Coordinates of C-alpha atoms in Angstrom, one line a residue:
Chain A
M1 CA 26.2 28.5 10.0
A2 CA 27.0 28.9 13.7
D3 CA 24.5 31.8 13.8
G4 CA 21.9 29.6 12.3
A5 CA 22.6 26.8 14.7
E6 CA 22.3 29.2 17.6
R7 CA 19.1 30.7 16.4
R8 CA 17.6 27.2 16.0
M9 CA 18.9 26.2 19.4
S10 CA 17.1 29.1 21.1
A11 CA 14.0 28.3 19.0
A12 CA 13.8 24.6 20.0
P13 CA 11.7 24.2 23.2
G14 CA 12.2 21.7 25.9
I15 CA 9.5 19.2 26.7
T16 CA 8.2 18.0 30.1
L17 CA 6.2 14.9 30.5
S18 CA 4.7 13.7 33.8
G19 CA 2.0 11.3 34.4
Q20 CA 0.8 7.7 34.3
H21 CA -0.2 5.6 31.4
S22 CA -2.4 2.6 31.6
I23 CA -3.9 0.2 29.2
G24 CA -7.3 -1.1 30.0
G25 CA -6.9 -0.1 33.7
A26 CA -3.5 -1.9 34.0
P27 CA -0.7 0.6 34.6
L28 CA 2.1 0.6 32.0
F29 CA 4.3 3.2 33.4
A30 CA 4.5 6.3 35.6
A31 CA 7.1 8.7 34.5
E32 CA 8.4 12.2 34.9
M33 CA 10.9 13.4 32.4
M34 CA 12.3 16.6 31.1
L35 CA 13.8 16.8 27.6
P36 CA 16.1 19.9 27.5
G37 CA 15.6 22.2 24.5
G38 CA 18.1 21.9 21.7
Q39 CA 19.6 18.7 23.1
W40 CA 19.5 14.9 22.5
T41 CA 17.8 12.8 25.1
C42 CA 18.2 9.0 24.7
L43 CA 15.5 6.8 26.1
L44 CA 16.3 3.2 27.0
G45 CA 14.6 0.4 28.8
P46 CA 13.3 -3.2 28.3
S47 CA 11.0 -4.0 25.5
G48 CA 7.3 -3.4 26.2
I49 CA 8.0 -0.9 28.9
G50 CA 6.4 1.9 26.9
K51 CA 9.3 3.8 25.3
S52 CA 7.5 4.1 22.0
T53 CA 4.3 5.0 23.9
V54 CA 6.1 8.0 25.4
L55 CA 7.0 9.0 21.9
R56 CA 3.5 8.6 20.6
L57 CA 2.1 10.6 23.5
I58 CA 4.4 13.5 22.7
L59 CA 3.4 13.2 19.0
G60 CA -0.3 13.2 20.0
L61 CA -1.0 9.9 18.4
E62 CA -3.3 7.2 19.7
T63 CA -1.6 4.8 22.1
G64 CA -4.4 2.3 22.8
G65 CA -4.3 3.3 26.4
D66 CA -5.1 6.2 28.8
F67 CA -2.6 8.8 29.8
V68 CA -3.3 10.9 32.9
G69 CA -0.8 13.7 33.2
Q70 CA 0.7 16.6 31.4
I71 CA 2.9 17.0 28.3
A72 CA 4.1 20.6 27.7
A73 CA 6.6 22.6 25.9
S74 CA 9.0 24.9 27.9
D75 CA 7.9 27.9 25.9
G76 CA 4.3 27.5 26.8
Q77 CA 3.1 27.0 23.2
S78 CA 1.3 24.0 21.8
L79 CA 3.4 21.1 20.6
A80 CA 1.2 20.6 17.6
N81 CA 2.9 20.9 14.2
R82 CA 6.3 21.4 15.8
I83 CA 7.4 17.8 15.9
S84 CA 8.7 15.5 13.2
Y85 CA 9.1 11.8 13.5
M86 CA 11.4 9.1 12.1
A87 CA 10.9 5.4 12.8
Q88 CA 12.9 2.2 12.5
S89 CA 11.2 1.5 9.2
D90 CA 12.0 4.1 6.7
L91 CA 8.3 4.5 5.7
L92 CA 9.3 5.7 2.2
M93 CA 6.6 5.3 -0.3
P94 CA 7.9 2.7 -2.8
W95 CA 6.1 4.4 -5.8
L96 CA 7.7 7.8 -5.2
S97 CA 11.2 8.9 -6.2
V98 CA 13.6 9.9 -3.4
T99 CA 12.9 13.5 -4.1
E100 CA 9.1 13.1 -4.0
N101 CA 9.4 11.1 -0.8
T102 CA 11.4 14.0 0.7
V103 CA 8.6 16.5 0.0
I104 CA 5.7 14.2 0.8
G105 CA 4.9 16.3 3.9
A106 CA 4.1 19.3 1.7
R107 CA 2.0 17.1 -0.7
L108 CA 0.1 15.7 2.3
R109 CA -0.7 19.2 3.6
G110 CA -1.7 20.3 0.1
D111 CA 1.2 22.8 -0.2
V112 CA 3.5 23.3 -3.1
P113 CA 6.7 21.5 -2.3
D114 CA 10.0 23.3 -2.4
L115 CA 11.9 20.9 -4.7
K116 CA 15.1 23.1 -4.6
R117 CA 15.4 22.8 -0.9
A118 CA 14.7 19.0 -1.1
E119 CA 17.6 18.7 -3.6
A120 CA 19.9 20.7 -1.2
L121 CA 18.9 18.5 1.7
L122 CA 19.4 15.3 -0.3
D123 CA 22.9 16.6 -1.2
R124 CA 23.5 17.2 2.4
V125 CA 22.7 13.6 3.4
G126 CA 24.7 12.3 0.5
L127 CA 21.9 11.2 -1.7
G128 CA 22.2 13.9 -4.4
P129 CA 23.1 11.4 -7.2
H130 CA 20.2 9.1 -6.2
A131 CA 17.4 11.8 -6.0
Q132 CA 15.4 10.3 -8.9
K133 CA 15.7 6.7 -7.9
K134 CA 12.9 4.7 -6.3
P135 CA 13.5 3.4 -2.7
S136 CA 13.7 -0.2 -3.9
A137 CA 16.9 0.8 -5.8
L138 CA 18.6 2.0 -2.5
S139 CA 20.4 0.2 0.3
G140 CA 19.0 0.1 3.8
G141 CA 21.4 2.9 4.9
M142 CA 20.5 5.0 1.9
R143 CA 16.8 4.6 2.6
Q144 CA 17.4 5.8 6.2
R145 CA 19.3 8.8 4.8
A146 CA 16.3 9.6 2.6
A147 CA 14.0 9.3 5.7
L148 CA 16.4 11.7 7.5
A149 CA 16.2 14.1 4.6
R150 CA 12.4 13.9 4.7
T151 CA 12.5 14.6 8.5
L152 CA 14.8 17.6 7.9
M153 CA 12.5 18.9 5.1
E154 CA 9.8 19.3 7.7
D155 CA 12.1 21.7 9.5
R156 CA 10.5 21.3 12.9
P157 CA 12.3 22.2 16.2
I158 CA 11.5 18.9 17.8
V159 CA 12.5 15.5 16.4
L160 CA 11.4 12.2 17.7
L161 CA 13.4 9.2 16.6
D162 CA 12.1 5.7 17.2
E163 CA 15.1 3.3 16.8
P164 CA 15.9 4.7 13.4
F165 CA 19.3 3.1 13.1
S166 CA 18.6 -0.3 14.7
A167 CA 18.1 -2.2 11.4
L168 CA 21.4 -1.0 9.9
D169 CA 24.7 -2.8 9.9
A170 CA 27.2 -1.6 12.4
G171 CA 29.3 0.6 10.1
T172 CA 26.3 2.2 8.4
R173 CA 24.8 2.8 11.8
A174 CA 27.9 4.7 13.1
D175 CA 27.8 6.8 9.9
M176 CA 24.1 7.6 10.3
Q177 CA 24.6 8.5 14.0
E178 CA 27.2 11.0 12.9
L179 CA 25.1 12.4 10.1
A180 CA 22.0 12.7 12.3
A181 CA 24.0 14.4 15.1
E182 CA 25.3 16.9 12.6
V183 CA 22.1 17.7 10.7
L184 CA 19.8 17.7 13.8
A185 CA 22.1 19.9 15.9
G186 CA 20.1 22.6 17.7
K187 CA 16.9 20.6 17.7
T188 CA 15.2 19.0 20.7
V189 CA 15.7 15.3 20.0
L190 CA 14.2 12.3 21.7
L191 CA 15.9 9.1 20.6
V192 CA 14.3 5.8 21.6
T193 CA 17.0 3.1 21.4
H194 CA 17.9 -0.4 22.6
D195 CA 21.6 0.2 22.0
P196 CA 23.7 1.5 25.0
A197 CA 26.5 2.4 22.7
E198 CA 24.2 4.6 20.7
A199 CA 23.0 6.3 23.8
A200 CA 26.5 6.8 25.2
R201 CA 27.6 8.4 21.9
L202 CA 24.6 10.6 21.2
G203 CA 22.9 11.6 24.4
H204 CA 23.2 14.9 26.2
Q205 CA 20.9 13.1 28.6
I206 CA 20.2 9.4 29.0
I207 CA 16.9 8.2 30.6
V208 CA 16.3 4.6 31.6
M209 CA 12.7 3.6 31.9
S210 CA 11.4 0.8 34.1
A211 CA 7.9 0.0 35.3
G212 CA 8.0 2.3 38.2
E213 CA 9.9 5.3 37.1
A214 CA 12.1 7.0 34.5
T215 CA 15.6 7.7 35.9
A216 CA 18.4 9.8 34.5
W217 CA 21.7 7.9 33.9
P218 CA 24.9 9.8 34.1
T219 CA 26.4 10.8 30.7
P220 CA 30.1 11.3 29.9
A221 CA 31.4 14.8 30.7
S222 CA 32.2 15.6 27.1
S223 CA 29.4 16.8 24.8
P224 CA 28.1 14.6 22.0
I225 CA 28.7 13.4 19.5
R226 CA 31.4 11.3 21.2
E227 CA 34.0 9.1 19.6
I228 CA 33.0 5.5 19.5
N229 CA 36.3 4.4 21.1
A230 CA 36.8 7.2 23.6
P231 CA 37.3 5.6 27.1
E232 CA 34.5 7.6 28.7
T233 CA 32.0 6.5 25.9
L234 CA 33.0 2.9 26.4
T235 CA 32.8 3.1 30.2
C236 CA 29.3 4.7 30.0
Q237 CA 28.2 2.1 27.5
A238 CA 29.4 -0.8 29.6
E239 CA 27.9 0.5 32.8
L240 CA 24.7 1.3 31.1
L241 CA 24.5 -2.2 29.6
A242 CA 25.1 -3.7 33.1
H243 CA 22.3 -1.5 34.5
L244 CA 19.9 -2.4 31.7
R245 CA 20.5 -6.1 32.4
Q246 CA 19.5 -5.6 36.0
V247 CA 16.4 -3.6 35.0
Q248 CA 15.5 -6.5 32.6
A249 CA 15.8 -9.0 35.4
Chain B
M1 CA 8.2 -22.0 -24.1
T2 CA 4.8 -21.0 -22.8
R3 CA 3.6 -20.5 -26.3
L4 CA 4.6 -24.0 -27.2
N5 CA 2.8 -25.2 -24.1
I6 CA -0.4 -23.4 -25.0
L7 CA -0.2 -25.0 -28.5
W8 CA 0.2 -28.4 -27.0
A9 CA -2.6 -27.9 -24.6
L10 CA -4.8 -26.8 -27.5
L11 CA -4.0 -29.8 -29.6
L12 CA -4.5 -32.1 -26.6
G13 CA -7.9 -30.6 -26.0
L14 CA -9.0 -30.9 -29.6
G15 CA -7.6 -34.5 -29.7
L16 CA -9.6 -35.5 -26.6
W17 CA -12.7 -33.9 -28.0
Q18 CA -12.4 -35.7 -31.3
A19 CA -11.7 -39.0 -29.4
L20 CA -14.9 -38.4 -27.4
V21 CA -16.9 -37.9 -30.6
I22 CA -15.5 -41.2 -32.1
L23 CA -15.7 -43.3 -29.0
T24 CA -19.3 -42.3 -28.0
G25 CA -20.5 -42.2 -31.6
A26 CA -22.7 -39.3 -30.6
P27 CA -24.6 -37.8 -33.5
H28 CA -23.5 -34.3 -34.6
F29 CA -26.6 -32.6 -33.2
I30 CA -25.5 -33.8 -29.7
L31 CA -21.8 -33.5 -29.9
P32 CA -20.3 -32.1 -33.1
S33 CA -16.7 -32.8 -34.0
P34 CA -14.1 -30.0 -33.8
W35 CA -13.9 -29.9 -37.6
R36 CA -17.7 -29.5 -37.9
V37 CA -17.6 -26.6 -35.4
A38 CA -14.7 -25.0 -37.2
Q39 CA -16.7 -25.1 -40.4
A40 CA -19.8 -23.7 -38.7
A41 CA -17.7 -20.9 -37.2
W42 CA -16.2 -20.1 -40.6
N43 CA -19.6 -20.1 -42.4
S44 CA -21.3 -18.0 -39.7
R45 CA -18.3 -15.8 -39.1
V46 CA -20.2 -12.5 -39.8
V47 CA -23.0 -13.4 -37.4
I48 CA -20.7 -14.6 -34.7
A49 CA -18.5 -11.4 -35.1
E50 CA -21.6 -9.1 -34.9
N51 CA -22.9 -10.8 -31.8
A52 CA -19.4 -11.1 -30.2
W53 CA -19.0 -7.3 -30.7
V54 CA -22.2 -6.7 -28.7
T55 CA -21.1 -9.0 -25.9
T56 CA -17.7 -7.4 -25.8
L57 CA -19.2 -4.0 -25.6
E58 CA -21.5 -5.1 -22.7
V59 CA -18.6 -6.7 -20.9
L60 CA -16.2 -3.8 -21.4
L61 CA -18.7 -1.1 -20.4
G62 CA -19.8 -3.2 -17.4
L63 CA -16.2 -3.6 -16.4
V64 CA -15.4 0.1 -16.6
L65 CA -18.6 1.2 -14.9
G66 CA -18.4 -1.5 -12.2
T67 CA -14.8 -0.7 -11.5
L68 CA -15.5 3.0 -11.2
L69 CA -18.5 2.4 -9.0
G70 CA -16.6 -0.2 -6.8
A71 CA -13.5 2.0 -6.5
A72 CA -15.6 5.0 -5.5
T73 CA -17.5 3.0 -2.9
A74 CA -14.3 1.5 -1.5
I75 CA -12.7 5.0 -1.1
H76 CA -15.9 6.3 0.5
L77 CA -16.0 3.3 3.0
A78 CA -12.3 3.7 3.8
M79 CA -12.7 7.4 4.5
S80 CA -15.8 7.3 6.6
K81 CA -16.1 5.0 9.6
T82 CA -19.9 5.6 9.7
A83 CA -20.3 4.6 6.1
E84 CA -18.2 1.5 6.8
R85 CA -20.3 0.5 9.7
L86 CA -23.6 1.1 7.9
M87 CA -22.8 -0.1 4.4
L88 CA -20.5 -3.1 4.9
P89 CA -23.2 -5.3 6.4
I90 CA -25.6 -4.2 3.6
L91 CA -23.0 -5.0 1.0
V92 CA -22.4 -8.4 2.4
F93 CA -26.1 -9.0 2.6
T94 CA -26.7 -8.1 -1.0
Q95 CA -24.2 -10.7 -1.9
A96 CA -26.5 -13.3 -0.4
V97 CA -29.0 -12.5 -3.2
P98 CA -27.8 -14.4 -6.3
V99 CA -27.3 -11.7 -9.0
F100 CA -28.6 -14.2 -11.6
A101 CA -31.9 -14.3 -9.9
L102 CA -32.2 -10.6 -10.6
A103 CA -31.7 -11.0 -14.3
P104 CA -35.5 -11.1 -15.2
V105 CA -36.1 -8.0 -13.1
L106 CA -33.2 -6.2 -14.6
T107 CA -34.5 -7.0 -18.1
L108 CA -37.9 -5.7 -17.1
W109 CA -36.4 -2.5 -15.8
F110 CA -33.6 -1.8 -18.3
G111 CA -35.1 -3.4 -21.5
Y112 CA -33.9 -6.0 -23.9
G113 CA -31.0 -3.9 -25.2
I114 CA -27.5 -3.8 -23.9
G115 CA -28.5 -1.7 -20.9
S116 CA -29.7 -4.5 -18.8
K117 CA -26.6 -6.7 -19.6
I118 CA -24.3 -3.8 -18.6
V119 CA -26.2 -3.4 -15.3
M120 CA -25.9 -7.2 -14.8
A121 CA -22.2 -7.1 -15.4
V122 CA -21.8 -4.1 -13.1
L123 CA -23.7 -5.7 -10.3
I124 CA -21.7 -8.9 -10.5
I125 CA -18.3 -7.3 -10.4
Y126 CA -19.2 -4.5 -8.0
F127 CA -18.6 -6.5 -4.8
P128 CA -15.3 -8.2 -5.7
V129 CA -13.8 -4.8 -6.8
T130 CA -15.2 -2.9 -3.8
S131 CA -14.0 -5.5 -1.3
A132 CA -10.5 -6.0 -2.8
F133 CA -9.9 -2.3 -3.1
H134 CA -11.3 -1.5 0.3
D135 CA -9.0 -4.2 1.8
G136 CA -6.0 -2.5 0.1
L137 CA -7.0 1.0 1.3
T138 CA -7.4 0.0 4.9
R139 CA -4.3 -2.2 5.1
V140 CA -1.8 0.7 4.9
D141 CA 1.1 0.4 7.3
R142 CA 0.2 2.1 10.6
G143 CA 3.6 3.8 10.7
A144 CA 2.9 5.5 7.4
L145 CA -0.4 6.9 8.7
D146 CA 1.3 8.1 11.9
L147 CA 4.0 9.8 9.9
A148 CA 1.4 11.4 7.7
K149 CA -0.6 12.6 10.8
S150 CA 2.6 14.0 12.4
M151 CA 3.1 16.0 9.1
G152 CA -0.3 17.6 9.5
A153 CA -1.8 15.7 6.6
T154 CA -5.5 16.0 5.7
K155 CA -7.6 12.8 5.4
A156 CA -8.2 13.4 1.7
N157 CA -4.6 13.9 1.0
I158 CA -3.6 10.7 3.0
M159 CA -6.1 8.9 0.8
R160 CA -4.8 10.4 -2.4
H161 CA -1.0 10.3 -1.8
I162 CA -0.7 7.2 0.4
Q163 CA -3.8 4.9 0.5
I164 CA -4.8 4.8 -3.1
P165 CA -1.3 4.2 -4.6
H166 CA -0.7 1.6 -1.9
A167 CA -4.0 -0.2 -2.7
L168 CA -3.4 -0.4 -6.5
P169 CA -2.2 -4.0 -6.4
A170 CA -5.3 -5.0 -4.4
L171 CA -7.4 -3.2 -7.0
G172 CA -5.6 -5.2 -9.7
T173 CA -6.6 -8.4 -7.9
G174 CA -10.2 -7.3 -7.8
L175 CA -10.0 -6.5 -11.5
K176 CA -8.7 -9.9 -12.4
L177 CA -11.7 -11.4 -10.6
A178 CA -14.0 -8.9 -12.3
A179 CA -12.6 -9.9 -15.7
V180 CA -13.8 -13.5 -15.1
Y181 CA -17.2 -12.5 -13.7
A182 CA -18.2 -9.8 -16.1
P183 CA -18.7 -12.0 -19.2
I184 CA -20.8 -14.4 -17.0
G185 CA -23.1 -11.5 -16.1
A186 CA -23.4 -10.3 -19.6
V187 CA -24.3 -13.8 -21.0
I188 CA -26.8 -14.5 -18.3
G189 CA -28.4 -11.2 -19.1
E190 CA -28.5 -12.2 -22.8
W191 CA -30.1 -15.6 -22.0
V192 CA -32.9 -14.0 -20.1
G193 CA -33.9 -11.7 -22.9
A194 CA -31.9 -10.2 -25.7
S195 CA -31.9 -9.8 -29.5
K196 CA -28.1 -9.7 -29.8
G197 CA -25.0 -11.1 -28.2
L198 CA -23.2 -14.4 -28.0
G199 CA -25.5 -15.7 -25.2
Y200 CA -28.5 -14.9 -27.4
L201 CA -26.8 -16.6 -30.4
M202 CA -26.2 -19.7 -28.3
L203 CA -29.8 -20.0 -27.4
L204 CA -30.9 -19.3 -30.9
A205 CA -28.6 -21.9 -32.4
N206 CA -29.7 -24.4 -29.7
G207 CA -33.3 -23.8 -30.5
R208 CA -32.7 -24.5 -34.2
A209 CA -30.6 -27.6 -33.4
K210 CA -27.5 -26.0 -34.9
I211 CA -25.3 -27.4 -32.2
D212 CA -22.2 -26.7 -34.1
L213 CA -23.0 -23.0 -34.2
M214 CA -23.7 -23.1 -30.5
F215 CA -20.3 -24.6 -29.9
A216 CA -18.7 -22.1 -32.1
S217 CA -20.3 -19.2 -30.1
L218 CA -19.3 -20.9 -26.9
I219 CA -15.7 -21.1 -28.0
T220 CA -15.7 -17.5 -29.2
L221 CA -17.0 -16.5 -25.8
A222 CA -14.3 -18.5 -24.1
C223 CA -11.6 -16.8 -26.3
L224 CA -13.0 -13.4 -25.5
T225 CA -12.8 -14.1 -21.8
V226 CA -9.3 -15.4 -22.1
V227 CA -8.2 -12.3 -24.0
L228 CA -9.9 -10.1 -21.4
H229 CA -8.3 -12.0 -18.6
W230 CA -4.9 -11.6 -20.2
A231 CA -5.3 -7.9 -20.8
V232 CA -6.5 -7.3 -17.3
G233 CA -3.6 -9.4 -16.0
L234 CA -1.2 -7.1 -17.8
L235 CA -2.8 -4.1 -16.2
A236 CA -2.7 -5.7 -12.8
K237 CA 1.0 -6.4 -13.2
R238 CA 1.6 -2.8 -14.2
L239 CA -0.3 -1.5 -11.1
N240 CA 1.8 -3.8 -9.0
T241 CA 5.1 -2.7 -10.5
Y242 CA 4.1 0.9 -10.0
A243 CA 3.1 0.5 -6.4
L244 CA 6.2 -1.5 -5.5
G245 CA 8.4 1.1 -7.3
V246 CA 10.2 -1.7 -9.2
A247 CA 11.7 -0.4 -12.4
P248 CA 10.5 -2.4 -15.4
Q249 CA 13.1 -5.1 -16.3
T250 CA 14.7 -3.9 -19.5
P251 CA 17.4 -6.0 -21.1
A252 CA 19.9 -3.2 -20.4
A253 CA 19.0 -3.1 -16.7
R254 CA 19.4 -6.9 -16.5
A255 CA 22.8 -6.7 -18.1
G256 CA 23.8 -3.9 -15.8
R257 CA 22.8 -5.9 -12.7
A258 CA 24.7 -9.0 -13.9

């Protein structure tokens, strides 16, 4: 297990992004950021600042604007097909069972899905007994678990998370953070979030975006995932919140 | 409850009809009484059944072909931006031509048999099916499409595994419209030139002043349309249930939930 984690860690590349993004000529942000390989980077900032745009740029999706700059992996290889993505909405197909949703990536590529592996992953996220149910029969937390299993099924070294836990109730959210930290260990993760507590718990690195720049925010000395009620987590969370309120204003 | 309501509505309709006959004192060759129509229907039941069968066949074939054609067009339009740009305006423009006005031409081209009626029904339902299905296909959540792209999906597979299942309820809506329109297309085709079918029978009865038979044919046609609408409604419901992933409500499931 430890060997596997180490191997993955060395396999997960870091990402550097530097450049300017503008929509219809109006600049949205200028940023320079480095996402260390095999670690969690949490990205915060006011709404509309372009956090999700950063994520879409790395994913290579349309952003409705122009980006001038560079996005590169630290190992010099292309980022294409090395990233998986999980959003706030679970994006499960309502007509498919949980298992079929987990393997939809293979179906979409025209490959034969590995149903055994899907079952094992569903067991790992605690959905084993619900594998044959439709998403409508699951709770919000269970649906996000299914989405996480689908993300894991893709087995990509880089994972981009766009506020995946923000719609969950507090208890479920804390559970999901722990589960995600465990199962995504060793991958390069970019987590877009609005929640300072989440960033303080999960981030190896925290970046705060504002119109002019993207600045690193000091993280607690211990390594994630940190206890919710550890003093350093709470201090980081409080200071980060105060800072975000200034950025807002 | 609903069955009782239908029965009441039926009785009310018949009562109003009878009242109209008595109050206006209209002769039976202008407005026959319900009883007279029932008698005519019974006496001519074989003729009505034969012609109803022809009309049913025209409507069903028209519905199936029109749906296949409409669905194929919608998929093609949703997959190709060029096709969408070129064909959508043409499709909308063709809707400006009343299909009924084409009936004589269609009869000329496809003959007096059921061919021209099927083409008529196909033409009349083609647009509602195409536009409803196309709407459903293109209204897929952008997040789902992004997810699919990040997974390295091909366009055809996105269509097959995401867009089509997602658009099934919209197709159901189109089909419900089509079920109303298809009989109209078939009957108009029959009026313009036919030797069989309920529309033909109505004209024939009218020409021979057998107004009671004409009414009987008309009511048969209405019943056919209602049955068709009901059946297609059931199908649309099933498509909806499937796409939303809601398990059919069995008594056991209801009890379990309670």
